Coordinates of C-alpha atoms and ligand atoms in Angstrom, one line a residue:
M1 CA -62.4 -113.2 -241.4
S2 CA -60.5 -115.8 -239.4
Q3 CA -57.4 -114.6 -237.4
Y4 CA -54.1 -116.3 -236.7
Q5 CA -51.2 -115.8 -234.3
A6 CA -48.3 -118.2 -234.3
P7 CA -48.3 -120.2 -231.1
L8 CA -44.6 -119.4 -230.5
Q9 CA -44.6 -120.1 -226.7
D10 CA -45.9 -123.6 -227.2
M11 CA -43.5 -124.2 -230.1
Q12 CA -40.5 -123.2 -228.0
F13 CA -41.8 -125.2 -225.1
N14 CA -41.9 -128.3 -227.3
L15 CA -38.5 -127.7 -228.7
F16 CA -36.5 -126.6 -225.7
D17 CA -38.3 -127.8 -222.6
L18 CA -40.1 -131.0 -223.6
W19 CA -37.8 -132.6 -226.2
Q20 CA -34.7 -130.5 -225.4
V21 CA -33.6 -130.7 -229.0
Q22 CA -30.9 -128.0 -228.3
Q23 CA -28.9 -130.7 -226.5
F24 CA -28.8 -132.8 -229.6
W25 CA -27.9 -129.8 -231.8
L26 CA -24.8 -129.2 -229.6
T27 CA -23.6 -132.8 -230.3
Q28 CA -23.8 -132.3 -234.0
P29 CA -21.1 -130.1 -235.6
K30 CA -23.3 -129.3 -238.7
L31 CA -26.1 -128.0 -236.4
A32 CA -24.0 -126.5 -233.6
E33 CA -22.2 -124.3 -236.1
I34 CA -25.4 -122.6 -237.3
L35 CA -27.9 -123.0 -234.5
D36 CA -28.6 -122.4 -230.8
V37 CA -31.7 -121.6 -228.8
D38 CA -31.7 -117.9 -229.5
T39 CA -31.2 -118.3 -233.2
A40 CA -33.9 -120.9 -233.4
A41 CA -36.3 -118.7 -231.4
A42 CA -35.5 -115.8 -233.7
I43 CA -36.2 -117.9 -236.8
L44 CA -39.6 -119.0 -235.3
E45 CA -40.5 -115.5 -234.4
E46 CA -39.7 -114.3 -237.9
A47 CA -41.7 -117.1 -239.4
G48 CA -44.6 -116.3 -237.1
K49 CA -44.5 -112.7 -238.2
I50 CA -44.6 -113.4 -241.9
T51 CA -47.3 -116.1 -241.7
A52 CA -49.5 -114.2 -239.3
E53 CA -49.2 -110.7 -240.8
T54 CA -48.6 -111.3 -244.5
I55 CA -50.0 -114.6 -245.5
A56 CA -52.9 -115.5 -243.2
P57 CA -54.9 -112.3 -243.6
K58 CA -55.2 -112.9 -247.4
A59 CA -56.0 -116.6 -247.4
A60 CA -59.8 -115.9 -247.8
E61 CA -59.0 -113.7 -250.8
A62 CA -57.0 -116.5 -252.4
D63 CA -59.9 -118.8 -251.7
I64 CA -62.3 -116.6 -253.5
Q65 CA -60.0 -115.8 -256.5
G66 CA -58.6 -119.3 -256.9
V67 CA -56.5 -120.1 -259.9
S68 CA -57.5 -119.5 -263.5
F69 CA -56.5 -121.4 -266.6
A70 CA -56.3 -120.2 -270.3
N71 CA -54.3 -121.7 -273.2
G72 CA -52.1 -123.8 -271.0
V73 CA -51.3 -120.9 -268.6
V74 CA -52.2 -120.9 -265.0
T75 CA -52.6 -117.7 -263.0
T76 CA -52.5 -117.9 -259.2
P77 CA -54.3 -115.4 -256.9
N78 CA -53.1 -111.8 -257.2
H79 CA -51.0 -111.6 -254.1
Y80 CA -49.3 -115.0 -254.4
K81 CA -46.4 -113.6 -256.5
E82 CA -45.5 -111.1 -253.8
I83 CA -45.7 -113.5 -250.8
Y84 CA -43.8 -116.1 -252.8
R85 CA -41.1 -113.5 -253.4
L86 CA -40.9 -112.7 -249.7
Q87 CA -40.7 -116.4 -248.9
C88 CA -37.8 -116.8 -251.3
E89 CA -36.0 -113.7 -250.1
G90 CA -36.2 -114.9 -246.5
G91 CA -34.6 -118.2 -247.5
W92 CA -37.6 -120.1 -246.3
T93 CA -37.8 -122.2 -249.4
G94 CA -34.5 -123.9 -248.6
L95 CA -34.9 -123.9 -244.8
S96 CA -33.9 -127.5 -244.3
G97 CA -32.0 -127.9 -247.6
D98 CA -28.4 -129.1 -247.8
P99 CA -26.0 -126.2 -247.3
E100 CA -23.6 -127.7 -249.9
Y101 CA -26.2 -126.8 -252.6
G102 CA -27.4 -123.5 -251.1
G103 CA -29.9 -124.8 -248.5
M104 CA -29.9 -123.4 -244.9
G105 CA -29.3 -126.8 -243.3
M106 CA -31.8 -126.3 -240.5
P107 CA -33.1 -129.4 -238.7
K108 CA -36.6 -130.9 -239.4
T109 CA -37.7 -129.9 -235.8
L110 CA -37.6 -126.3 -236.9
S111 CA -38.8 -126.7 -240.5
S112 CA -41.8 -128.8 -239.3
L113 CA -42.9 -125.9 -237.0
Y114 CA -42.5 -123.5 -239.9
E115 CA -44.7 -125.8 -242.0
E116 CA -47.3 -125.8 -239.3
M117 CA -47.4 -122.0 -239.4
M118 CA -47.6 -121.9 -243.2
C119 CA -50.5 -124.3 -243.1
S120 CA -52.3 -122.2 -240.5
A121 CA -51.8 -119.2 -242.7
D122 CA -52.8 -120.7 -246.1
I123 CA -52.6 -124.4 -246.9
A124 CA -53.0 -123.7 -250.7
F125 CA -50.1 -121.3 -250.8
S126 CA -47.9 -123.6 -248.6
L127 CA -48.1 -126.3 -251.3
Y128 CA -46.0 -124.5 -253.9
A129 CA -42.8 -124.5 -251.8
G130 CA -43.9 -127.7 -249.9
L131 CA -43.8 -129.8 -253.1
T132 CA -40.4 -128.2 -254.0
S133 CA -38.9 -129.2 -250.7
G134 CA -40.1 -132.8 -251.2
A135 CA -38.6 -132.9 -254.7
C136 CA -35.3 -131.6 -253.3
V137 CA -35.3 -134.4 -250.7
A138 CA -35.7 -137.0 -253.5
L139 CA -33.1 -135.4 -255.7
L140 CA -30.6 -135.1 -252.9
Q141 CA -30.9 -138.8 -252.0
H142 CA -31.2 -140.3 -255.5
G143 CA -29.8 -137.8 -258.0
D144 CA -26.2 -138.0 -259.3
E145 CA -23.7 -135.2 -258.4
E146 CA -24.2 -133.3 -261.6
T147 CA -28.0 -133.2 -261.3
K148 CA -27.8 -132.1 -257.7
A149 CA -25.3 -129.4 -258.4
F150 CA -27.4 -128.1 -261.3
Y151 CA -30.9 -128.3 -259.9
L152 CA -30.8 -128.0 -256.1
P153 CA -29.6 -124.4 -255.8
K154 CA -32.4 -123.2 -258.0
L155 CA -35.0 -125.2 -256.2
Y156 CA -33.7 -124.3 -252.7
S157 CA -33.7 -120.6 -253.7
G158 CA -37.3 -120.9 -254.9
E159 CA -36.3 -119.6 -258.4
W160 CA -37.7 -122.9 -259.7
S161 CA -40.3 -125.1 -258.2
G162 CA -40.9 -128.9 -258.1
T163 CA -43.8 -131.3 -258.5
M164 CA -44.6 -134.9 -257.9
C165 CA -46.3 -136.6 -260.9
L166 CA -47.6 -140.1 -259.9
T167 CA -51.3 -140.2 -260.4
E168 CA -53.1 -141.2 -263.6
A169 CA -56.8 -141.3 -264.3
H170 CA -56.9 -145.1 -263.8
A171 CA -53.9 -145.4 -261.4
G172 CA -54.2 -143.6 -258.0
S173 CA -53.6 -145.8 -254.9
D174 CA -52.5 -148.6 -257.4
L175 CA -49.5 -147.0 -259.1
G176 CA -48.3 -150.4 -260.5
I177 CA -50.9 -150.2 -263.3
M178 CA -49.7 -146.8 -264.6
R179 CA -49.2 -146.3 -268.3
T180 CA -46.9 -143.4 -268.8
Q181 CA -44.0 -144.6 -271.0
A182 CA -40.3 -143.6 -271.2
I183 CA -38.2 -144.4 -274.3
A184 CA -34.5 -143.9 -274.3
N185 CA -32.9 -141.3 -276.7
D186 CA -29.4 -141.7 -278.1
D187 CA -28.0 -138.9 -275.9
G188 CA -28.9 -140.6 -272.6
S189 CA -32.1 -138.7 -272.1
Y190 CA -35.6 -140.2 -272.4
R191 CA -38.9 -139.2 -274.1
I192 CA -41.8 -139.3 -271.7
T193 CA -45.3 -139.8 -273.0
G194 CA -48.5 -140.1 -270.9
S195 CA -51.0 -138.1 -269.0
K196 CA -50.9 -137.4 -265.2
I197 CA -53.9 -136.0 -263.3
F198 CA -54.2 -134.1 -260.0
I199 CA -50.7 -132.7 -260.1
T200 CA -50.3 -130.0 -257.5
A201 CA -48.4 -126.9 -258.8
G202 CA -48.1 -128.7 -262.2
E203 CA -48.3 -125.3 -263.9
H204 CA -48.3 -121.8 -262.3
D205 CA -46.9 -118.3 -262.7
L206 CA -44.7 -118.1 -259.5
T207 CA -41.4 -119.4 -260.9
D208 CA -39.3 -119.3 -264.1
N209 CA -39.2 -123.0 -264.4
I210 CA -41.0 -126.1 -263.0
I211 CA -39.1 -129.3 -262.4
H212 CA -41.5 -132.3 -262.6
L213 CA -40.5 -135.6 -261.0
V214 CA -42.4 -138.1 -263.1
L215 CA -43.0 -141.8 -262.7
A216 CA -43.0 -143.8 -265.9
K217 CA -42.3 -147.2 -267.3
L218 CA -39.4 -148.3 -269.6
P219 CA -40.2 -150.7 -272.4
D220 CA -38.5 -153.6 -270.7
A221 CA -40.2 -152.8 -267.3
P222 CA -41.2 -155.8 -265.1
A223 CA -45.0 -155.8 -264.5
G224 CA -46.5 -153.8 -261.6
S225 CA -44.9 -151.5 -259.1
R226 CA -41.5 -153.1 -259.6
G227 CA -41.3 -151.7 -263.1
I228 CA -41.6 -148.0 -262.4
S229 CA -38.8 -145.5 -263.0
L230 CA -38.3 -141.9 -261.9
F231 CA -37.6 -139.1 -264.4
L232 CA -36.8 -135.4 -264.0
V233 CA -38.7 -133.5 -266.6
P234 CA -38.2 -129.7 -266.7
K235 CA -40.9 -127.4 -268.1
F236 CA -38.2 -125.5 -269.9
L237 CA -35.0 -127.4 -270.8
P238 CA -32.3 -125.4 -269.1
D239 CA -29.1 -124.4 -271.0
A240 CA -25.7 -125.1 -269.7
Q241 CA -25.7 -121.8 -267.7
G242 CA -28.9 -122.8 -266.0
N243 CA -31.2 -120.4 -267.9
S244 CA -34.6 -121.7 -268.6
G245 CA -34.4 -122.6 -272.3
V246 CA -36.5 -124.4 -274.8
R247 CA -40.1 -125.2 -273.9
N248 CA -40.4 -129.0 -273.1
Q249 CA -43.6 -130.9 -274.1
A250 CA -44.9 -131.0 -270.5
I251 CA -48.1 -129.1 -270.9
C252 CA -51.0 -128.4 -268.5
G253 CA -54.2 -129.5 -270.1
S254 CA -56.6 -128.2 -267.5
V255 CA -57.0 -127.4 -263.8
E256 CA -59.4 -129.1 -261.4
H257 CA -62.3 -127.2 -259.8
K258 CA -62.4 -128.5 -256.3
M259 CA -63.8 -128.4 -252.7
G260 CA -61.0 -126.4 -251.1
I261 CA -57.3 -125.2 -251.5
H262 CA -58.6 -123.0 -254.3
G263 CA -55.3 -121.1 -254.5
S264 CA -53.4 -124.3 -255.3
A265 CA -53.3 -125.3 -259.0
T266 CA -54.3 -129.0 -259.3
C267 CA -53.3 -129.8 -262.9
V268 CA -53.8 -132.4 -265.7
M269 CA -50.3 -132.7 -267.1
N270 CA -49.8 -134.0 -270.6
F271 CA -46.3 -135.3 -271.4
D272 CA -46.0 -135.7 -275.2
G273 CA -42.5 -137.0 -275.9
A274 CA -41.2 -134.6 -273.2
V275 CA -37.4 -134.8 -272.6
G276 CA -36.7 -136.4 -269.2
Y277 CA -33.6 -137.6 -267.3
L278 CA -33.5 -140.8 -265.3
I279 CA -33.1 -140.4 -261.5
G280 CA -31.7 -143.4 -259.7
E281 CA -31.8 -146.9 -261.1
P282 CA -34.2 -148.1 -263.8
H283 CA -37.3 -149.7 -262.4
K284 CA -36.4 -148.5 -258.8
G285 CA -38.4 -145.2 -259.2
L286 CA -41.1 -146.0 -256.7
A287 CA -38.6 -146.3 -253.9
C288 CA -37.0 -143.0 -254.9
M289 CA -40.4 -141.4 -255.1
F290 CA -41.2 -142.7 -251.6
T291 CA -38.4 -140.6 -250.2
M292 CA -40.4 -137.6 -251.4
M293 CA -43.7 -139.0 -250.4
N294 CA -42.5 -139.8 -246.9
Y295 CA -41.3 -136.3 -246.5
E296 CA -44.6 -135.0 -247.8
R297 CA -46.6 -137.3 -245.5
L298 CA -44.9 -135.7 -242.4
A299 CA -45.8 -132.3 -243.9
M300 CA -49.4 -133.6 -244.2
G301 CA -49.5 -133.9 -240.4
S302 CA -48.5 -130.2 -240.2
Q303 CA -51.5 -129.4 -242.5
G304 CA -53.9 -131.1 -240.1
L305 CA -52.4 -129.4 -237.1
G306 CA -52.0 -126.0 -238.8
A307 CA -55.6 -125.8 -239.8
A308 CA -56.7 -127.1 -236.4
E309 CA -54.6 -124.5 -234.6
R310 CA -56.2 -121.6 -236.6
A311 CA -59.6 -123.1 -236.1
Y312 CA -59.1 -123.3 -232.3
Q313 CA -57.8 -119.7 -232.0
N314 CA -60.9 -118.4 -233.8
A315 CA -63.4 -120.7 -231.9
L316 CA -61.9 -119.6 -228.6
A317 CA -62.1 -115.9 -229.5
Y318 CA -65.7 -116.4 -230.7
A319 CA -66.7 -118.4 -227.6
K320 CA -65.5 -115.5 -225.3
D321 CA -67.4 -113.0 -227.4
R322 CA -70.7 -114.6 -228.4
L323 CA -73.5 -114.0 -225.9
Q324 CA -76.1 -116.8 -225.8
G325 CA -77.8 -118.3 -222.8
R326 CA -77.3 -117.5 -219.1
T327 CA -74.5 -119.1 -217.1
Q328 CA -73.7 -116.2 -214.8
T329 CA -76.2 -113.4 -215.1
K330 CA -79.6 -113.5 -213.4
D331 CA -81.0 -110.9 -215.8
A332 CA -83.4 -112.7 -218.2
N333 CA -82.8 -109.9 -220.8
K334 CA -79.1 -110.5 -220.9
A335 CA -76.9 -113.4 -222.0
D336 CA -73.4 -114.7 -221.1
P337 CA -70.5 -115.7 -223.4
I338 CA -71.0 -119.2 -224.7
I339 CA -67.7 -120.3 -223.2
G340 CA -69.6 -120.7 -220.0
H341 CA -71.6 -123.6 -221.4
A342 CA -70.3 -127.1 -220.6
D343 CA -70.7 -128.3 -224.1
V344 CA -68.8 -125.5 -225.6
R345 CA -66.0 -126.0 -223.1
R346 CA -66.0 -129.7 -224.0
M347 CA -65.6 -128.8 -227.6
L348 CA -62.8 -126.3 -227.0
L349 CA -60.9 -128.7 -224.7
N350 CA -61.2 -131.6 -227.2
I351 CA -59.5 -129.5 -229.8
K352 CA -56.9 -128.0 -227.5
S353 CA -55.9 -131.3 -225.9
L354 CA -55.5 -132.9 -229.4
N355 CA -53.7 -129.9 -231.0
E356 CA -51.1 -129.5 -228.2
A357 CA -50.4 -133.3 -228.1
G358 CA -50.3 -133.2 -231.9
R359 CA -47.6 -130.5 -231.8
S360 CA -45.5 -132.5 -229.3
F361 CA -45.9 -135.6 -231.5
S362 CA -44.9 -133.7 -234.6
V363 CA -41.7 -132.4 -233.0
Y364 CA -41.0 -135.8 -231.6
V365 CA -41.2 -137.4 -235.1
A366 CA -39.2 -134.6 -236.6
H367 CA -36.5 -135.1 -233.9
Q368 CA -36.3 -138.8 -234.8
L369 CA -35.7 -137.7 -238.4
D370 CA -33.0 -135.3 -237.3
K371 CA -31.3 -138.0 -235.2
A372 CA -31.4 -140.3 -238.2
K373 CA -30.1 -137.7 -240.7
F374 CA -27.4 -136.0 -238.6
A375 CA -26.3 -138.8 -236.3
N376 CA -27.0 -141.9 -238.5
D377 CA -29.2 -143.2 -235.7
D378 CA -30.8 -146.4 -237.1
K379 CA -33.3 -146.8 -234.3
A380 CA -34.5 -143.2 -234.7
Q381 CA -34.8 -143.9 -238.5
A382 CA -36.9 -147.0 -237.7
I383 CA -39.1 -145.1 -235.3
A384 CA -39.6 -142.3 -237.9
N385 CA -40.5 -144.8 -240.6
L386 CA -42.9 -146.5 -238.2
L387 CA -44.6 -143.2 -237.3
T388 CA -44.8 -141.6 -240.8
P389 CA -48.2 -143.1 -241.6
V390 CA -49.5 -142.4 -238.1
T391 CA -48.4 -138.7 -238.4
K392 CA -50.1 -138.4 -241.8
A393 CA -53.3 -140.2 -241.0
F394 CA -54.0 -139.5 -237.3
M395 CA -53.0 -135.8 -237.5
T396 CA -55.1 -135.1 -240.6
D397 CA -58.1 -137.0 -239.2
R398 CA -57.9 -135.1 -236.0
G399 CA -57.3 -131.9 -238.0
L400 CA -60.6 -132.2 -239.8
D401 CA -62.4 -133.2 -236.6
A402 CA -60.9 -130.1 -235.0
C403 CA -62.0 -127.8 -237.8
I404 CA -65.5 -129.2 -237.8
T405 CA -65.8 -128.9 -234.0
A406 CA -64.5 -125.3 -234.1
Q407 CA -67.0 -124.5 -236.9
Q408 CA -69.7 -126.0 -234.6
I409 CA -68.8 -123.5 -231.9
F410 CA -69.7 -120.7 -234.3
G411 CA -73.2 -122.2 -234.7
G412 CA -74.8 -120.9 -238.0
H413 CA -72.1 -118.3 -238.3
G414 CA -69.6 -121.1 -238.8
Y415 CA -71.4 -122.1 -242.0
I416 CA -71.2 -118.6 -243.4
K417 CA -68.1 -117.7 -245.5
E418 CA -67.4 -114.4 -243.6
W419 CA -65.9 -116.1 -240.6
G420 CA -63.5 -118.3 -242.5
M421 CA -64.4 -121.5 -240.6
E422 CA -66.0 -123.2 -243.6
Q423 CA -62.8 -122.5 -245.6
L424 CA -60.7 -124.3 -243.0
V425 CA -63.0 -127.3 -243.2
R426 CA -62.8 -127.3 -247.0
D427 CA -59.1 -126.7 -247.1
V428 CA -58.0 -129.4 -244.6
R429 CA -60.2 -132.1 -246.0
I430 CA -57.8 -132.9 -248.8
A431 CA -55.0 -133.8 -246.4
Q432 CA -56.9 -137.1 -245.5
I433 CA -56.9 -138.0 -249.2
Y434 CA -53.7 -137.0 -251.0
E435 CA -50.2 -138.4 -250.5
G436 CA -52.0 -141.8 -250.2
T437 CA -55.4 -141.9 -248.6
N438 CA -55.6 -142.4 -244.8
G439 CA -56.9 -145.9 -245.5
I440 CA -53.7 -146.7 -247.4
Q441 CA -51.7 -145.2 -244.6
A442 CA -53.3 -147.5 -242.1
L443 CA -52.5 -150.5 -244.3
D444 CA -48.9 -149.3 -244.6
F445 CA -48.7 -148.9 -240.8
M446 CA -50.3 -152.3 -239.9
L447 CA -48.8 -154.5 -242.6
R448 CA -45.4 -152.9 -243.7
K449 CA -44.4 -151.1 -240.5
V450 CA -45.8 -153.3 -237.6
A451 CA -46.4 -156.8 -238.9
A452 CA -43.4 -156.9 -241.3
D453 CA -40.9 -156.7 -238.4
Q454 CA -43.2 -158.4 -235.9
G455 CA -43.4 -155.2 -233.8
Q456 CA -39.7 -154.6 -233.4
A457 CA -39.7 -150.9 -234.2
L458 CA -42.8 -150.5 -232.1
Q459 CA -40.9 -151.9 -229.1
W460 CA -38.1 -149.4 -229.7
L461 CA -40.7 -146.7 -229.8
F462 CA -42.2 -147.7 -226.5
A463 CA -38.8 -148.1 -224.9
D464 CA -38.0 -144.6 -226.0
L465 CA -41.3 -143.2 -224.8
M466 CA -40.8 -144.8 -221.4
T467 CA -37.5 -142.8 -220.9
G468 CA -38.0 -140.9 -217.6
L469 CA -41.3 -142.6 -216.8
N470 CA -42.0 -145.7 -214.7
D471 CA -45.0 -147.9 -213.9
K472 CA -46.2 -145.5 -211.2
T473 CA -45.9 -142.3 -213.2
N474 CA -49.4 -142.5 -214.7
P475 CA -51.1 -145.9 -214.0
A476 CA -54.0 -145.3 -216.5
L477 CA -51.5 -144.6 -219.3
I478 CA -49.2 -147.4 -218.4
Q479 CA -52.1 -149.8 -218.2
L480 CA -53.4 -148.7 -221.6
S481 CA -50.0 -149.0 -223.1
K482 CA -49.6 -152.6 -221.8
E483 CA -53.1 -153.5 -223.2
Y484 CA -52.1 -151.9 -226.5
Q485 CA -48.9 -153.9 -226.8
E486 CA -50.7 -157.1 -225.8
A487 CA -53.4 -156.4 -228.4
T488 CA -50.6 -156.0 -231.0
T489 CA -49.1 -159.3 -230.1
T490 CA -52.5 -161.0 -230.3
L491 CA -53.3 -159.4 -233.6
L492 CA -50.0 -160.6 -235.1
S493 CA -50.5 -164.1 -234.0
R494 CA -54.2 -164.2 -235.1
A495 CA -53.2 -162.9 -238.5
A496 CA -51.6 -166.3 -239.3
S497 CA -55.0 -168.0 -239.4
E498 CA -57.2 -165.0 -240.3
P499 CA -55.9 -163.6 -243.6
Q500 CA -58.2 -160.6 -243.8
L501 CA -57.7 -159.6 -240.2
L502 CA -54.9 -157.0 -240.4
A503 CA -56.3 -155.2 -243.4
T504 CA -59.8 -155.0 -241.8
I505 CA -58.7 -153.5 -238.5
A506 CA -55.8 -151.4 -239.8
C507 CA -57.7 -148.0 -239.5
D508 CA -58.9 -148.8 -236.0
Y509 CA -55.4 -149.9 -235.0
L510 CA -53.9 -146.7 -236.3
D511 CA -56.4 -144.6 -234.4
L512 CA -55.8 -146.6 -231.2
T513 CA -52.0 -146.0 -231.7
G514 CA -52.6 -142.3 -232.0
Y515 CA -54.6 -142.0 -228.8
V516 CA -52.0 -144.1 -226.9
L517 CA -49.1 -142.0 -228.3
Y518 CA -50.8 -138.7 -227.5
G519 CA -51.2 -140.0 -223.9
F520 CA -47.4 -140.2 -223.8
M521 CA -47.1 -136.8 -225.3
W522 CA -49.2 -135.4 -222.4
Q523 CA -47.3 -137.3 -219.8
H524 CA -43.9 -136.0 -221.0
T525 CA -45.4 -132.5 -221.2
L526 CA -46.4 -132.7 -217.5
N527 CA -42.9 -133.9 -216.6
A528 CA -41.4 -130.9 -218.5
L529 CA -43.3 -128.2 -216.7
D530 CA -41.1 -126.1 -214.4
T531 CA -42.2 -123.3 -212.1
E532 CA -38.8 -121.7 -212.6
K533 CA -39.3 -121.4 -216.4
H534 CA -43.1 -121.3 -217.0
S535 CA -45.8 -119.0 -215.7
A536 CA -48.4 -120.3 -213.3
N537 CA -51.1 -119.9 -216.0
Y538 CA -49.1 -121.8 -218.5
I539 CA -48.6 -124.6 -216.1
A540 CA -52.2 -124.7 -215.0
S541 CA -53.4 -124.6 -218.5
K542 CA -51.2 -127.6 -219.5
Q543 CA -52.1 -129.5 -216.4
Q544 CA -55.8 -129.1 -216.8
T545 CA -55.7 -129.8 -220.5
A546 CA -53.7 -133.0 -219.8
Q547 CA -56.3 -134.0 -217.2
F548 CA -59.0 -133.5 -219.7
Y549 CA -57.1 -135.7 -222.2
F550 CA -56.5 -138.5 -219.8
E551 CA -60.1 -138.5 -218.4
R552 CA -62.2 -137.7 -221.4
V553 CA -60.2 -138.4 -224.7
M554 CA -57.8 -141.2 -224.0
P555 CA -60.6 -143.6 -222.9
R556 CA -61.7 -143.7 -226.6
A557 CA -58.8 -146.1 -226.9
Y558 CA -60.8 -148.8 -225.0
S559 CA -63.6 -148.8 -227.5
L560 CA -61.0 -149.3 -230.2
L561 CA -59.4 -152.1 -228.3
A562 CA -62.9 -153.8 -228.1
V563 CA -63.2 -153.4 -231.9
L564 CA -59.8 -155.1 -232.4
K565 CA -61.0 -158.1 -230.5
A566 CA -64.1 -158.7 -232.6
P567 CA -64.2 -161.1 -235.5
V568 CA -63.9 -159.6 -239.0
Q569 CA -65.9 -162.1 -241.0
V570 CA -68.9 -159.9 -241.5
V571 CA -66.8 -157.2 -243.1
N572 CA -65.3 -159.5 -245.7
E573 CA -68.1 -162.1 -246.3
M574 CA -71.1 -159.9 -246.8
A575 CA -72.2 -160.4 -250.4
V576 CA -71.8 -157.3 -252.6
E577 CA -75.5 -157.3 -253.5
L578 CA -76.4 -157.1 -249.8
F579 CA -74.7 -153.7 -249.4
Ligands
FAD1 C1 -56.2 -131.7 -254.7 C2 -55.4 -132.9 -255.0 C3 -54.0 -132.8 -255.1 C4 -53.3 -133.9 -255.5 N1 -51.9 -133.7 -255.7 C5 -51.2 -134.8 -256.3 C6 -49.9 -134.6 -256.8 O1 -49.3 -133.5 -256.6 N2 -49.3 -135.6 -257.4 C7 -49.9 -136.8 -257.6 O2 -49.3 -137.7 -258.2 N3 -51.1 -137.0 -257.1 C8 -51.8 -136.0 -256.5 N4 -53.1 -136.2 -256.1 C9 -53.7 -137.5 -256.2 C10 -53.9 -138.2 -254.8 O3 -52.6 -138.6 -254.3 C11 -54.8 -139.4 -255.1 O4 -56.1 -138.9 -255.4 C12 -54.9 -140.4 -253.9 O5 -53.6 -141.0 -253.8 C13 -56.0 -141.5 -254.1 O6 -56.0 -142.0 -255.4 P1 -57.4 -142.0 -256.2 O7 -58.0 -140.7 -256.2 O8 -57.2 -142.6 -257.5 O9 -58.3 -143.0 -255.4 P2 -58.4 -144.6 -255.5 O10 -57.1 -145.1 -255.5 O11 -59.3 -144.9 -256.6 O12 -59.1 -144.9 -254.1 C14 -60.5 -144.9 -253.9 C15 -60.8 -145.4 -252.5 O13 -60.5 -146.8 -252.4 C16 -59.6 -147.0 -251.4 N5 -58.6 -148.0 -251.8 C17 -57.9 -148.0 -253.0 N6 -57.0 -149.1 -253.0 C18 -57.2 -149.7 -251.8 C19 -56.5 -150.8 -251.2 N7 -55.5 -151.5 -251.8 N8 -56.9 -151.2 -250.0 C20 -57.8 -150.5 -249.3 N9 -58.5 -149.4 -249.8 C21 -58.1 -149.0 -251.0 C22 -58.9 -145.7 -251.1 O14 -58.5 -145.6 -249.8 C23 -60.1 -144.7 -251.4 O15 -60.9 -144.6 -250.2 C24 -53.9 -135.1 -255.7 C25 -55.2 -135.3 -255.5 C26 -56.0 -134.2 -255.2 C27 -57.5 -134.3 -255.1

């Protein structure tokens, strides 16, 4: 069975030494009132205890049991009710929720680390509360006061859960062609009719009520994605006191049988004249839903990192224990631990250098979100928007790579269920697909985030990342960063005469961006090391892992730069029959 310990030391290093978020907390009355370094450390420690001791040890059991479905009722793995209760009692379901409605008001820097731990422990279980948190973000921003006061406290407390109902059988990446209909009732509510597929936590037995956020079209809707509205559709229509009342016609038709995350119920949801309430303006629902999806996309990065962290911990333990081949002993009848082999060390360092940079990146992005939310910092908001697709795609791509590499370190034993490595590979794979595939993320990044403002937010990002650095700090990184920015300018100017260029290179460009940004994460990490605060081993480990990153991982950026320079005709002009 795979083991897990929360990497608390590294988490605290990222928060307090690298990004020094406590200084920002002090400047914000809403945070300063409730949070300081000791409180934050205690919260992380408690989260580490619950995830490592209570949730992680049973993830394999949840995988084997999965969810079951009969007559519209979904049953989750046996122990999920108990761990969900613990999660609610500890206030974890409302960790970064608005205190005005019963949330704990914690910053995203803390909740993103909690999400990482939850995903290390059991991605499937993490989704029930994860989707709820996303629904709360959308309601908080777009709901009217009455809706917020009524629904948010029950969602933050975990008494009720939330979903996100976008996908239809014929409408996945292309939501503009969805068919679900909404017809106005006389009392101001709407009747929702249509079928949604792949709805995470669409039906389950963990909460009294489920609040679906559903995209649908009004009869006078303009065509395409500009004609989509957002509706709140409860499973049970609550009475005025907030008790779950009459059953609404939002019924689960079946659950999917899938590659991984078996403990998560992925449901077909049939809405048959279900009562719903409009959230936000008519026809502006996609923008409202994007609030939720952007939040979820950052959480996706935590899924990639969480799985990769657990994979690394297990691969490292195995590499120290498994005896194969001779690297030290001269006795032909004996063998040494495989961690002595160059190739195994290469694999471990690959994972470690990307995981640790990933954690620094995740906290950096979360910090931008906090600056935007608590200090109305527009530049920070622009940087967070810019980095959302990079966080989602680069961290989940590297997450799967890490889990596969860690599985490889186990040799044949990695392929066997007992060790838990194949579960990590199966579970993390979905993160590249849902919440918008990574291909769609790359298009969003290249077209809507970089090209649309001609690289303005990107310039703000690099100005921010250069804080405390200069041209001599790390010549290899500075040179790469210059070449990256030149390549961006060239791509944007070539795009005027090469219409397919940006869509064709979007994934390579996003990958390149990730490798450059992780270089900055490592440089800032090196700058934050302090002999007064950190042990000699901690410093040596960081320094040597950084060296590995700069010498053996970051140069991948140069092959991507070469790809960006190449013409794209062959990709777009090859006839379909020649494929
Ligand atoms: C386990 C699971 C849980 C899910 N949970 C939810 C949920 O809670 N709520 C919800 O609404 N949905 C959910 N989904 C749906 C998920 O978000 C979609 O599967 C995903 O967005 C992709 O849509 P699709 O499957 O229809 O693929 P398609 O849209 O058919 O895409 C197929 C391929 O074509 C590519 N492609 C499509 N359009 C373009 C384009 N314009 N340019 C370039 N490439 C393109 C895609 O990148 C992909 O590689 C879930 C899915 C799964 C499997």
